[in-house]
mmCIF file of C-alpha atoms in Angstrom:
data_model
loop_
_atom_site.group_PDB
_atom_site.id
_atom_site.type_symbol
_atom_site.label_atom_id
_atom_site.label_comp_id
_atom_site.label_asym_id
_atom_site.label_seq_id
_atom_site.Cartn_x
_atom_site.Cartn_y
_atom_site.Cartn_z
ATOM 1 C CA UNK R 19 0.000 0.000 0.000
ATOM 2 C CA UNK R 20 1.099 3.570 -0.637
ATOM 3 C CA UNK R 21 1.347 4.448 3.065
ATOM 4 C CA UNK R 22 4.282 2.089 3.525
ATOM 5 C CA UNK R 23 6.518 3.850 0.980
ATOM 6 C CA UNK R 24 9.872 5.114 2.134
ATOM 7 C CA UNK R 25 9.771 8.684 0.867
ATOM 8 C CA UNK R 26 13.530 9.189 0.874
ATOM 9 C CA UNK R 27 14.153 6.073 -1.239
ATOM 10 C CA UNK R 28 11.276 6.958 -3.562
ATOM 11 C CA UNK R 29 12.650 10.469 -4.103
ATOM 12 C CA UNK R 30 16.142 9.077 -4.705
ATOM 13 C CA UNK R 31 14.767 6.765 -7.417
ATOM 14 C CA UNK R 32 12.710 9.563 -8.984
ATOM 15 C CA UNK R 33 15.828 11.757 -9.160
ATOM 16 C CA UNK R 34 17.346 9.124 -11.451
ATOM 17 C CA UNK R 35 14.364 9.752 -13.771
ATOM 18 C CA UNK R 36 14.888 13.514 -13.736
ATOM 19 C CA UNK R 37 13.061 14.781 -10.633
ATOM 20 C CA UNK R 38 14.350 18.228 -9.745
ATOM 21 C CA UNK R 39 11.891 19.443 -7.100
ATOM 22 C CA UNK R 40 9.422 18.466 -4.398
ATOM 23 C CA UNK R 41 6.089 19.982 -3.451
ATOM 24 C CA UNK R 42 7.088 20.810 0.132
ATOM 25 C CA UNK R 43 4.690 23.602 1.019
ATOM 26 C CA UNK R 44 1.313 22.000 0.481
ATOM 27 C CA UNK R 45 -1.985 23.471 1.622
ATOM 28 C CA UNK R 46 -3.948 20.287 2.261
ATOM 29 C CA UNK R 47 -2.740 18.481 5.367
ATOM 30 C CA UNK R 48 -5.192 15.623 4.779
ATOM 31 C CA UNK R 49 -3.368 14.592 1.594
ATOM 32 C CA UNK R 50 -0.117 14.152 3.491
ATOM 33 C CA UNK R 51 -1.684 11.042 5.027
ATOM 34 C CA UNK R 52 -1.193 9.164 1.748
ATOM 35 C CA UNK R 53 2.438 8.803 2.748
ATOM 36 C CA UNK R 54 2.074 8.444 6.486
ATOM 37 C CA UNK R 55 4.507 9.791 9.050
ATOM 38 C CA UNK R 56 5.812 12.532 6.742
ATOM 39 C CA UNK R 57 5.204 16.148 7.591
ATOM 40 C CA UNK R 58 6.177 19.134 5.467
ATOM 41 C CA UNK R 59 9.331 19.532 7.572
ATOM 42 C CA UNK R 60 10.361 15.934 6.753
ATOM 43 C CA UNK R 61 9.817 16.510 3.045
ATOM 44 C CA UNK R 62 11.774 19.763 3.246
ATOM 45 C CA UNK R 63 14.748 17.935 4.822
ATOM 46 C CA UNK R 64 14.709 15.396 1.987
ATOM 47 C CA UNK R 65 14.585 18.218 -0.583
ATOM 48 C CA UNK R 66 17.564 19.873 1.134
ATOM 49 C CA UNK R 67 19.502 16.607 1.290
ATOM 50 C CA UNK R 68 19.196 16.058 -2.461
ATOM 51 C CA UNK R 69 19.454 19.786 -3.391
ATOM 52 C CA UNK R 70 15.977 19.786 -4.937
ATOM 53 C CA UNK R 71 13.796 22.780 -5.652
ATOM 54 C CA UNK R 72 11.194 23.289 -2.943
ATOM 55 C CA UNK R 73 7.820 24.226 -4.370
ATOM 56 C CA UNK R 74 4.370 24.951 -3.038
ATOM 57 C CA UNK R 75 1.087 23.506 -4.172
ATOM 58 C CA UNK R 76 -0.717 25.768 -6.593
ATOM 59 C CA UNK R 77 -3.716 23.580 -7.297
ATOM 60 C CA UNK R 78 -5.980 25.095 -4.666
ATOM 61 C CA UNK R 79 -9.509 25.816 -5.794
ATOM 62 C CA UNK R 80 -10.920 26.714 -2.411
ATOM 63 C CA UNK R 81 -9.495 29.362 -0.063
ATOM 64 C CA UNK R 82 -11.289 27.788 2.929
ATOM 65 C CA UNK R 83 -9.359 24.545 2.404
ATOM 66 C CA UNK R 84 -6.087 26.452 2.668
ATOM 67 C CA UNK R 85 -7.098 28.358 5.798
ATOM 68 C CA UNK R 86 -8.327 25.287 7.729
ATOM 69 C CA UNK R 87 -5.763 23.654 9.979
#
């Protein structure tokens, strides 16, 4: 299942396919549960480790979803 992925290893493999950035700053906390145990700060550390661009989600269609915590 997707929640058992090791994010660091997955990112490392994706870099070999040309990945150059990670969506670190993401507005929807509920979607982070797809890869459990990873918070934005964890993803940011992985981006720093591999010198990847750190991006923010731009696919928001609802300002209330961004504001909710």
